[in-house]
MMTF fields as JSON, N, C-alpha, C and O atoms, coordinates in Angstrom:
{
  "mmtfVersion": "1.0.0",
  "mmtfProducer": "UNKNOWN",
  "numBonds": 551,
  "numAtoms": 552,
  "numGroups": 138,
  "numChains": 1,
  "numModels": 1,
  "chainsPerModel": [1],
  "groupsPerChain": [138],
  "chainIdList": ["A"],
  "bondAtomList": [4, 2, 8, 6, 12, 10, 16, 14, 20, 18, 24, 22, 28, 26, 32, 30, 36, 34, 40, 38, 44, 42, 48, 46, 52, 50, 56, 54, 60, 58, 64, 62, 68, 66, 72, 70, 76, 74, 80, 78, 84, 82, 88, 86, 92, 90, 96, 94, 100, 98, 104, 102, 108, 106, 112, 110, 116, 114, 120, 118, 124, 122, 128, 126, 132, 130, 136, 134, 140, 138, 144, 142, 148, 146, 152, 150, 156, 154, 160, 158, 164, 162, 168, 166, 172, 170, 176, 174, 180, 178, 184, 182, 188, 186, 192, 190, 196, 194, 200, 198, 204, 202, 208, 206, 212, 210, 216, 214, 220, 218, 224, 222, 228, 226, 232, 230, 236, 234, 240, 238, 244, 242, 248, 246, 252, 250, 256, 254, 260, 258, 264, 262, 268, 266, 272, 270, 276, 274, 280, 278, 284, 282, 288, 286, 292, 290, 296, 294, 300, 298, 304, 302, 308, 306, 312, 310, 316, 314, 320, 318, 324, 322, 328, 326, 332, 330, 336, 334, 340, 338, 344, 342, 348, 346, 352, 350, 356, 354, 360, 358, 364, 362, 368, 366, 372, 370, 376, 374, 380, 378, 384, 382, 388, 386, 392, 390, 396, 394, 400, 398, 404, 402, 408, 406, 412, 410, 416, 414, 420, 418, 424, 422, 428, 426, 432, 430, 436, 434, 440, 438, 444, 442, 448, 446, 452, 450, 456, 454, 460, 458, 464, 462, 468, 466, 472, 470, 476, 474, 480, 478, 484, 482, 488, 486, 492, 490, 496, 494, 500, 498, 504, 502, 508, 506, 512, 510, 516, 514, 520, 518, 524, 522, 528, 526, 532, 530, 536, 534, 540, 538, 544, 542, 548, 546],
  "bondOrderList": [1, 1, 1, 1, 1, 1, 1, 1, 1, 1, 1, 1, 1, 1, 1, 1, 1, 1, 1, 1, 1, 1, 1, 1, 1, 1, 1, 1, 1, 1, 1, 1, 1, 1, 1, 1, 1, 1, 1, 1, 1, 1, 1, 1, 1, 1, 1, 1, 1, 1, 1, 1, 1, 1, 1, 1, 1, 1, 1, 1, 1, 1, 1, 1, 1, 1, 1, 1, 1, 1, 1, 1, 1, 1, 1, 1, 1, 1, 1, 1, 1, 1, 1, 1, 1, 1, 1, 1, 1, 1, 1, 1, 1, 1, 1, 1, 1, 1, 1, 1, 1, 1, 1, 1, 1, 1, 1, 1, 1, 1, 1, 1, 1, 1, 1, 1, 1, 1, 1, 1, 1, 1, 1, 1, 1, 1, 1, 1, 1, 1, 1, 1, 1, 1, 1, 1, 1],
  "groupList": [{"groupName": "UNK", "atomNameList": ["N", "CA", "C", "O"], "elementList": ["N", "C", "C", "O"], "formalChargeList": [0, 0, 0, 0], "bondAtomList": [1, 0, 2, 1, 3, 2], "bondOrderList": [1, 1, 2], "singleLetterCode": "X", "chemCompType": "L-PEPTIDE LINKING"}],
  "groupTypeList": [0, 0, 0, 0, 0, 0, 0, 0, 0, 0, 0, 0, 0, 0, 0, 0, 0, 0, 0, 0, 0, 0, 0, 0, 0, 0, 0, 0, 0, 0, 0, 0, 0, 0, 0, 0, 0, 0, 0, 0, 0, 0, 0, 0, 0, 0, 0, 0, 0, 0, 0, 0, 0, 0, 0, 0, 0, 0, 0, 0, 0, 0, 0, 0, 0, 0, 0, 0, 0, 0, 0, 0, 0, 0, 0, 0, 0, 0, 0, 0, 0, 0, 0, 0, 0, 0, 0, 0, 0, 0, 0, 0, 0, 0, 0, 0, 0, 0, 0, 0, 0, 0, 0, 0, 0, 0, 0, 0, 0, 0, 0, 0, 0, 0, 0, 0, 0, 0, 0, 0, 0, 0, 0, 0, 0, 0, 0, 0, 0, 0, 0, 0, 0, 0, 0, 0, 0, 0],
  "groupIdList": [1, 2, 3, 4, 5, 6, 7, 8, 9, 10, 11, 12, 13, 14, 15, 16, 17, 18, 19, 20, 21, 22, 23, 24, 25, 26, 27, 28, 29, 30, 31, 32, 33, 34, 35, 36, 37, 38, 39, 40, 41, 42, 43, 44, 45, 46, 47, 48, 49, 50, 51, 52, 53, 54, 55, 56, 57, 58, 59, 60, 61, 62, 63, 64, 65, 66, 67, 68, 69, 70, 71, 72, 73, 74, 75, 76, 77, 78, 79, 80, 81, 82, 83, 84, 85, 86, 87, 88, 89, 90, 91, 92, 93, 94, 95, 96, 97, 98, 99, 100, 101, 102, 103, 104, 105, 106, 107, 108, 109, 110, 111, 112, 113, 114, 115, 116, 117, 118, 119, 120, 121, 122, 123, 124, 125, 126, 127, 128, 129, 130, 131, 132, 133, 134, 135, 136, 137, 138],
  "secStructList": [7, 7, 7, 7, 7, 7, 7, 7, 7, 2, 2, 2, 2, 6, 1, 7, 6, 2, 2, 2, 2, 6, 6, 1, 7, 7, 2, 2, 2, 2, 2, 2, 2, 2, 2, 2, 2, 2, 2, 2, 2, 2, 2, 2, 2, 2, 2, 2, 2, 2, 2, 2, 2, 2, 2, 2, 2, 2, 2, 2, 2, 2, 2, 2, 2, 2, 2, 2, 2, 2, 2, 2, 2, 2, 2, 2, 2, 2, 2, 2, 2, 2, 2, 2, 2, 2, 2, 2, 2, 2, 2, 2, 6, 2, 2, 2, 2, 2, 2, 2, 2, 2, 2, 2, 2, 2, 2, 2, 2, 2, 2, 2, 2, 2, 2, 2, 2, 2, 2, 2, 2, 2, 2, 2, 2, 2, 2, 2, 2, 2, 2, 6, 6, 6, 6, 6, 7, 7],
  "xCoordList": [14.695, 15.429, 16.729, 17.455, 17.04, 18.017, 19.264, 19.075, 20.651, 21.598, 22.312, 22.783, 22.251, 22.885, 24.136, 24.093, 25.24, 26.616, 27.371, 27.918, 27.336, 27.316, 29.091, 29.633, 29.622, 31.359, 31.321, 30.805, 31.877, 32.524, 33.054, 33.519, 32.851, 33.653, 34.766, 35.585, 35.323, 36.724, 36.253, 36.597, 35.394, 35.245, 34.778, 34.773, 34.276, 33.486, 34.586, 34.692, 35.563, 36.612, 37.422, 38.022, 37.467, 37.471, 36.61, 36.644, 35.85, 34.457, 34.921, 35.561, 34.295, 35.311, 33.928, 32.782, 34.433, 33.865, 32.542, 32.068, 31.584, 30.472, 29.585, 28.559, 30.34, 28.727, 29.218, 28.725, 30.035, 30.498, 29.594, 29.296, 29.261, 28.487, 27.031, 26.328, 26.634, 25.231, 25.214, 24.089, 26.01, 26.141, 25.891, 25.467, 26.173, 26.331, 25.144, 24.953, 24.485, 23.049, 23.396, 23.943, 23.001, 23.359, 22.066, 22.215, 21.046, 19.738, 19.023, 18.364, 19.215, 18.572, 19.399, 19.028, 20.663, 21.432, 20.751, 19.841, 20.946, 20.43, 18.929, 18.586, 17.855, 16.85, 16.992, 16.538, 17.639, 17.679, 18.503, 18.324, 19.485, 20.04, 18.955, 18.851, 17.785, 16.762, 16.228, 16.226, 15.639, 14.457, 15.285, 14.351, 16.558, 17.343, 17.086, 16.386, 17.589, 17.564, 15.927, 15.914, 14.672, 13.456, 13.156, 12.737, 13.465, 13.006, 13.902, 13.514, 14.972, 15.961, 15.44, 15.571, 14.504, 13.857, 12.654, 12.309, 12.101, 11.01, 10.925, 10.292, 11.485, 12.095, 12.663, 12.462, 13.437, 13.74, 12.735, 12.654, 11.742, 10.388, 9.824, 8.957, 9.765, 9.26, 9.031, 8.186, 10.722, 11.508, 11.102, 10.605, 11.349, 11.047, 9.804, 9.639, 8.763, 7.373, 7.253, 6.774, 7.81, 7.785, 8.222, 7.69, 9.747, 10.047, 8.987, 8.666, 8.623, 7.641, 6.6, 6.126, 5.475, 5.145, 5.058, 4.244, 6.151, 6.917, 6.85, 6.012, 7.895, 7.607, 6.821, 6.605, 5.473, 4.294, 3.607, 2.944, 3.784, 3.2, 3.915, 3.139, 5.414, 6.018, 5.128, 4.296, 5.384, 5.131, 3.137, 2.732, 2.49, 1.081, 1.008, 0.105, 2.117, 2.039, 2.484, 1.768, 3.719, 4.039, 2.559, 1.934, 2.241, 1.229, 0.117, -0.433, -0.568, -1.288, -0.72, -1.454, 0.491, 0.97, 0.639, -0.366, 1.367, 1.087, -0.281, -0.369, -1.458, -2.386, -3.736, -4.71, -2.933, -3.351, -2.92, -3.632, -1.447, -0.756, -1.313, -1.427, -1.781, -2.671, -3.818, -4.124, -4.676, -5.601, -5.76, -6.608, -5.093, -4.966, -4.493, -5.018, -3.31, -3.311, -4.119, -4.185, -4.883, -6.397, -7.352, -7.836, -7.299, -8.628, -8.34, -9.075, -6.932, -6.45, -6.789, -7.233, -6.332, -6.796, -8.652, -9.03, -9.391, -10.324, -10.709, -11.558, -10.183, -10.916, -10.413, -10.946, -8.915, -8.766, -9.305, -9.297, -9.761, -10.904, -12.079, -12.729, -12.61, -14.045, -13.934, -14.924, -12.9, -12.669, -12.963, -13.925, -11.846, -11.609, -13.101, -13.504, -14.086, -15.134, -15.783, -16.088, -16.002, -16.739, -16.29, -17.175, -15.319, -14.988, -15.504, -15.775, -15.448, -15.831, -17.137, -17.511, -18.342, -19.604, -19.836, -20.712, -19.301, -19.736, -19.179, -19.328, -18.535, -17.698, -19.375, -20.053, -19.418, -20.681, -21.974, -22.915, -22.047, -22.995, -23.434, -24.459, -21.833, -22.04, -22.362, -23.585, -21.877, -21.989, -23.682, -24.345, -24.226, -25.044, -26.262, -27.103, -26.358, -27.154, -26.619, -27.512, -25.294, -25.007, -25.758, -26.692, -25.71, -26.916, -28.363, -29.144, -28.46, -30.15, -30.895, -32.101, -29.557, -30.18, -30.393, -31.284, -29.348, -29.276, -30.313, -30.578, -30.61, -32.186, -33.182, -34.177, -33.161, -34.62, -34.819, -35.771, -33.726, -33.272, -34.013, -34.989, -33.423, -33.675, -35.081, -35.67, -35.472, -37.399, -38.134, -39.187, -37.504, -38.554, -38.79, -39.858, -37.754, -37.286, -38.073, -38.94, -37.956, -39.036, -40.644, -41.493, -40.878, -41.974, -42.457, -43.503, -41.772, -42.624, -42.428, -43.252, -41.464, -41.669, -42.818, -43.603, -42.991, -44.073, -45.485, -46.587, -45.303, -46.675, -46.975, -48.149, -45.999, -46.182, -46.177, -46.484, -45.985, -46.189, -47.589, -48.172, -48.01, -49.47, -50.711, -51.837, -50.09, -51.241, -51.314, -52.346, -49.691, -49.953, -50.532, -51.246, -50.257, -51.476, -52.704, -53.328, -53.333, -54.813, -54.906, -55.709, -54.335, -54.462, -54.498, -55.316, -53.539, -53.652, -55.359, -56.281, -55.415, -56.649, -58.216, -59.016, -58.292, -59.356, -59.12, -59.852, -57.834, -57.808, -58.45, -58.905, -58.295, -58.577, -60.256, -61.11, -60.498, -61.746, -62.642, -63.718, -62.111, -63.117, -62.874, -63.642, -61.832, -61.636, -62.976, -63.822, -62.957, -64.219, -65.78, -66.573, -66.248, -67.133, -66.738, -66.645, -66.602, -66.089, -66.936, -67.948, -66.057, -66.528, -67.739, -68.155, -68.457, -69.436, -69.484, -70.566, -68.516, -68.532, -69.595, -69.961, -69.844, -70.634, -72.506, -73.019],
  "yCoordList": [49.439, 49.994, 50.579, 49.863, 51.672, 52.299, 51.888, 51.66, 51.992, 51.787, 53.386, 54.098, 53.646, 54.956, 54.318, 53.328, 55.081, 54.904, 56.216, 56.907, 56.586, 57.482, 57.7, 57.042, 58.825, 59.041, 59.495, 60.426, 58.708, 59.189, 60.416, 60.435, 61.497, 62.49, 62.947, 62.03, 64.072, 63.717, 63.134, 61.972, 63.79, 64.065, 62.78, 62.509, 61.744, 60.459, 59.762, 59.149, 59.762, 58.762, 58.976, 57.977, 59.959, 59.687, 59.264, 59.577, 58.401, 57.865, 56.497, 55.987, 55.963, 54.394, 53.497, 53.901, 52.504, 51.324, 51.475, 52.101, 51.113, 50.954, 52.473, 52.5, 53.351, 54.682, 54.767, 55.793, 54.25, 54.765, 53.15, 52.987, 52.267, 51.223, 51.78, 51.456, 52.571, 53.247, 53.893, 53.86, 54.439, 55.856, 54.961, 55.476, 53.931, 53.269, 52.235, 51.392, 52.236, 51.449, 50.567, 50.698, 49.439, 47.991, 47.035, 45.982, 47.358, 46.864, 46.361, 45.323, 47.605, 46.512, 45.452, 44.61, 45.651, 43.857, 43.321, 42.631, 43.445, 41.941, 41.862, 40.681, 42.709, 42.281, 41.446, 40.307, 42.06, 41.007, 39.312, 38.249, 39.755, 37.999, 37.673, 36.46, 38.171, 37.068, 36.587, 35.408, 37.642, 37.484, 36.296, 35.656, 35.604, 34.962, 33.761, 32.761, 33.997, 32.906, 32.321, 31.144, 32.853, 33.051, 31.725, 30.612, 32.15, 31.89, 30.254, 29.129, 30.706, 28.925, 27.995, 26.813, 28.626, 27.979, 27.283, 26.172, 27.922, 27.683, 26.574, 25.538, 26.788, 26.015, 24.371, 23.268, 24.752, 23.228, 22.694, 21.48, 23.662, 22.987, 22.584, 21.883, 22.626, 22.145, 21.119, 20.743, 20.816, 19.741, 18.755, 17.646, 19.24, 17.916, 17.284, 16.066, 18.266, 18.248, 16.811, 15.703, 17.25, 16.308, 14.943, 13.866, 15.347, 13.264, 12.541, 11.366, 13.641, 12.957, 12.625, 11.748, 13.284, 12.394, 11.352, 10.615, 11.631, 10.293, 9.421, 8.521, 9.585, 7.855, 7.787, 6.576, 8.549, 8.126, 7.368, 6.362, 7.857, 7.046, 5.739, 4.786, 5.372, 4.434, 3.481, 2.691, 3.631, 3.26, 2.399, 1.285, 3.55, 3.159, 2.014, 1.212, 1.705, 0.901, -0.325, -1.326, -0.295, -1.258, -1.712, -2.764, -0.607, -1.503, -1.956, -2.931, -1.093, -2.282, -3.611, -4.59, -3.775, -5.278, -5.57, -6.234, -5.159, -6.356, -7.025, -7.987, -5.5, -6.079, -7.451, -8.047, -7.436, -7.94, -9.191, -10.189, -9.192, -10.511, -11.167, -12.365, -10.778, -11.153, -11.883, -13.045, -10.654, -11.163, -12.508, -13.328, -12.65, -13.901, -15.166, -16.276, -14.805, -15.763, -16.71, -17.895, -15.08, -15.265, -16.401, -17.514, -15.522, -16.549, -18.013, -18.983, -17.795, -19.428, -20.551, -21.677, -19.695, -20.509, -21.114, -22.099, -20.18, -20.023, -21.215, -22.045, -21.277, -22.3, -23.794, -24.903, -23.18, -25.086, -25.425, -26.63, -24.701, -24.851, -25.048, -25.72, -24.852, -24.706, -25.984, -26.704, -26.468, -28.081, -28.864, -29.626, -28.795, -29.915, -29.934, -31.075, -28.703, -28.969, -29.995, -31.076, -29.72, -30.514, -31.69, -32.423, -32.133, -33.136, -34.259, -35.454, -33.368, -33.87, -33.95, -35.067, -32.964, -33.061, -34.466, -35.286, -34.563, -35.705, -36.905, -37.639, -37.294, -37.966, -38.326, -39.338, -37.224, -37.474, -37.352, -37.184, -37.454, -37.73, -39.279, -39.883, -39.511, -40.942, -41.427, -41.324, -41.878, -42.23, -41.822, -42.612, -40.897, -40.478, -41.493, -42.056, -41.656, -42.647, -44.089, -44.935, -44.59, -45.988, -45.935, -46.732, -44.758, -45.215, -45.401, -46.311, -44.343, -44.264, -45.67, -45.909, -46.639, -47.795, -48.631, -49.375, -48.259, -49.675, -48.941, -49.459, -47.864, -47.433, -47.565, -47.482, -47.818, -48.417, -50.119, -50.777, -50.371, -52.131, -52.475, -53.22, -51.851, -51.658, -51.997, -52.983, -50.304, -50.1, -51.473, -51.987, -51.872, -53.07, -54.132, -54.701, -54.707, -55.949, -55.427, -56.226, -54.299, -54.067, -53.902, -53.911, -53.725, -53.879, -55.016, -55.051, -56.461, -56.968, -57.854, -58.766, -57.806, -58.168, -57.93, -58.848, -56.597, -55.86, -56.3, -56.188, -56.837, -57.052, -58.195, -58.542, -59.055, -60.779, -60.963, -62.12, -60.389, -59.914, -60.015, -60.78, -58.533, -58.452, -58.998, -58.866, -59.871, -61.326, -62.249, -62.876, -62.473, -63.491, -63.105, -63.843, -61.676, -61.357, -61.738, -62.45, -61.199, -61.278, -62.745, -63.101, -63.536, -65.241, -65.621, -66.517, -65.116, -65.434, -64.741, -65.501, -63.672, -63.24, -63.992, -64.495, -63.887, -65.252, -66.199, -66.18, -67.547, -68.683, -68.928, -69.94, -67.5, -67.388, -67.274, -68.093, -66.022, -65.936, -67.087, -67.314, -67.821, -68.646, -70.559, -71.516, -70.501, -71.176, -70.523, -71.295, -69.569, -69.032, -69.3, -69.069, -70.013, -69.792, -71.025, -71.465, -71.331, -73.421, -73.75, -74.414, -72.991, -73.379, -73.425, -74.044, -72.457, -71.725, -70.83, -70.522, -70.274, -68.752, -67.429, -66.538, -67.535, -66.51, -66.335, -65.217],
  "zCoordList": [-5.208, -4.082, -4.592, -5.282, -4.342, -4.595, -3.021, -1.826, -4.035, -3.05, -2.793, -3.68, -1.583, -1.561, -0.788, -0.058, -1.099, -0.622, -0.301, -1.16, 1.499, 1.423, 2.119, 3.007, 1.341, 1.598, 3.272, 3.89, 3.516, 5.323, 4.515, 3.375, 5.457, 5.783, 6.331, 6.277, 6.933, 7.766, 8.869, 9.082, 9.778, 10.606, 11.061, 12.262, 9.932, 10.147, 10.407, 11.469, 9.463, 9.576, 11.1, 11.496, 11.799, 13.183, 14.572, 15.762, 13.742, 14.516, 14.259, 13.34, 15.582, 15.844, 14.802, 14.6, 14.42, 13.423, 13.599, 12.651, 14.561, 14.979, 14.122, 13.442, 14.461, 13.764, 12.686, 12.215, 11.81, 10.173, 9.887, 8.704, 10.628, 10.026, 9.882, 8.925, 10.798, 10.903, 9.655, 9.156, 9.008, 8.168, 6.6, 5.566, 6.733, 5.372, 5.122, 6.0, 4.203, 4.096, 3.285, 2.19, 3.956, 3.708, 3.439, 2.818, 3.831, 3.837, 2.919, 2.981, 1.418, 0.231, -0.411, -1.228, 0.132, -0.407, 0.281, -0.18, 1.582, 2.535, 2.163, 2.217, 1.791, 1.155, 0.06, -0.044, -0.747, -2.439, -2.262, -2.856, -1.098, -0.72, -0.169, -0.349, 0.593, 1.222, 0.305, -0.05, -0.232, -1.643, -2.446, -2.93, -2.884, -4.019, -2.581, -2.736, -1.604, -0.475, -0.576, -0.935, -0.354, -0.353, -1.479, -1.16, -2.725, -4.048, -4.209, -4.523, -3.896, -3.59, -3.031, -3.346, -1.742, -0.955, -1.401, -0.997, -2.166, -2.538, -3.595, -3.388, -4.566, -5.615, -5.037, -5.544, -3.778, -3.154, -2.527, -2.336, -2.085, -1.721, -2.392, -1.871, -4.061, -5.02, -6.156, -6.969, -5.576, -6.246, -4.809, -5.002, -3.4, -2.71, -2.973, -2.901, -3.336, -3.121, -4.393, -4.152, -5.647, -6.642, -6.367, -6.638, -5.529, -5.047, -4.144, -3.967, -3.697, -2.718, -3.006, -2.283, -4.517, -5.064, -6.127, -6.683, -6.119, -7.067, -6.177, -6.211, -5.063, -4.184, -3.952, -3.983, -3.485, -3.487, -4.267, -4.011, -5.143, -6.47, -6.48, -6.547, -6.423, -6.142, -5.077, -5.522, -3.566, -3.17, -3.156, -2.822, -3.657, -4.005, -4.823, -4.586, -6.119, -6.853, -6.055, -6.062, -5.316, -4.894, -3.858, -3.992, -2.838, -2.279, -2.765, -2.253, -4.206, -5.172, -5.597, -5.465, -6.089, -6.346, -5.314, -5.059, -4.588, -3.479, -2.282, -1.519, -2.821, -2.359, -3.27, -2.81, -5.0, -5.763, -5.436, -5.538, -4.928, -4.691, -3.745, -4.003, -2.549, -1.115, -1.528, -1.261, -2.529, -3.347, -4.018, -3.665, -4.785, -5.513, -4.675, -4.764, -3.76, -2.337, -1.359, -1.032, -0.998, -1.098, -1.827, -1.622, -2.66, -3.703, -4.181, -4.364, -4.32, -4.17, -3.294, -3.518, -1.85, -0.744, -0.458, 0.177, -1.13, -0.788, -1.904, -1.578, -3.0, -3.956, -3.298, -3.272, -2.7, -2.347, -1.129, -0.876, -0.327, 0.753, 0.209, 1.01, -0.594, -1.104, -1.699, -1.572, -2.362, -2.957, -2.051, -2.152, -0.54, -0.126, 0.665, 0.895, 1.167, 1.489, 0.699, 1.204, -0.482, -1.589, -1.29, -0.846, -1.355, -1.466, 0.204, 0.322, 0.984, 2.585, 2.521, 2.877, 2.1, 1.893, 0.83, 1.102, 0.093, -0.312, -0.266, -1.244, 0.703, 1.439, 2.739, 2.918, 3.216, 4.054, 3.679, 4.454, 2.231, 1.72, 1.079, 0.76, 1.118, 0.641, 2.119, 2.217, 3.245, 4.797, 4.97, 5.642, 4.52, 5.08, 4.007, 4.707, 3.045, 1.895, 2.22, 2.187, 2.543, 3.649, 4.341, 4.256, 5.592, 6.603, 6.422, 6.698, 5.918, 5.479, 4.702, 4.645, 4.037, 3.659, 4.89, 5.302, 5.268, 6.46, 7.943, 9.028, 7.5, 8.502, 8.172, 8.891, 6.936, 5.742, 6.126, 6.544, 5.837, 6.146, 7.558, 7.656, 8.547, 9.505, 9.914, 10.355, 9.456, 9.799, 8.856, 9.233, 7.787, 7.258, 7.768, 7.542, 8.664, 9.345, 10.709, 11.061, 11.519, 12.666, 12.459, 13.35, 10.836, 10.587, 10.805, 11.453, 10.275, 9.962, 11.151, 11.215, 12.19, 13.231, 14.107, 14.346, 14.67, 15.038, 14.214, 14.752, 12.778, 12.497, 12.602, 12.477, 12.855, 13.493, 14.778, 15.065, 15.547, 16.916, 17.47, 18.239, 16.51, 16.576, 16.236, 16.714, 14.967, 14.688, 15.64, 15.877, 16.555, 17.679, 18.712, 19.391, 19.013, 19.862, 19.604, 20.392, 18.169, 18.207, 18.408, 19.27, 17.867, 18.131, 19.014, 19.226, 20.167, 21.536, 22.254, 22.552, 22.36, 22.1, 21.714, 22.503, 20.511, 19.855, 20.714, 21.704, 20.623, 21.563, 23.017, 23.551, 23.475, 25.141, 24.7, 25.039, 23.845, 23.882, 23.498, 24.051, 22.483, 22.07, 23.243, 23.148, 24.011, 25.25, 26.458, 26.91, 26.692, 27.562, 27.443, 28.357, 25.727, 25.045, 25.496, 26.642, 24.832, 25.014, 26.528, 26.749, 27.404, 28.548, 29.074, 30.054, 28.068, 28.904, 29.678, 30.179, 29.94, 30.54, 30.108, 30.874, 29.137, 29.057, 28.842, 28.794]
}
């Protein structure tokens, strides 16, 4: 762009402020200050663009630590739960082999009740029957 600069005349210089501004071209400065304004701009968009992913990156790391930290929190909790289960399961595993003797104990002692029971039945049984025979009943 060429700058033309053009001489008021006489006749100009008796023309009030406003048309000797018309007469004079001002336009490709204010182009080349946009264009330097433009390019400043851009450049600060470029540098923000970088902090921003820098803290990004910042911040990503921090929320990996700290989702590693949760993690391990986590898995901690989970082993000393998984212990103290163990430890309760066989807690009721022992209770549960107590009972089962003393339900063994149990069923042997109703056995052999039930099977002396049932010999006095048949005895009672025979007695009557062979009382009927006696008599002559049959």
């Amino acid at each position: 762009t060429e700058e033309t600069i053009v001489e008021p005349s006489e006749t100009e210089q008796d023309k009030p402020l406003d048309s000797i501004e018309e007469t004079i071209e001002v336009s490709p400065i204010i182009e080349v200050q946009e264009e330097n304004h433009e390019e400043q701009l851009e450049e600060q968009d470029e540098e923000d663009s970088t902090d921003e992913v820098e803290e990004d990156e910042t911040e990503n790391q921090d929320v990996e630590e700290e989702n590693e930290n949760q993690q391990a929190t986590f898995h901690q909790k989970f082993i000393e739960e998984t212990q103290q289960i163990r430890v309760q399961m066989n807690e009721y595993e022992d209770e549960l082999t107590d009972l089962s003797d003393g339900v063994e104990k149990t069923n042997k002692l109703l056995n052999f009740v039930l099977g002396f029971l049932i010999l006095v039945l048949l005895i009672v049984i025979g007695f009557i029957g062979y009382s009927i025979w006696r008599l002559g009943g049959f």
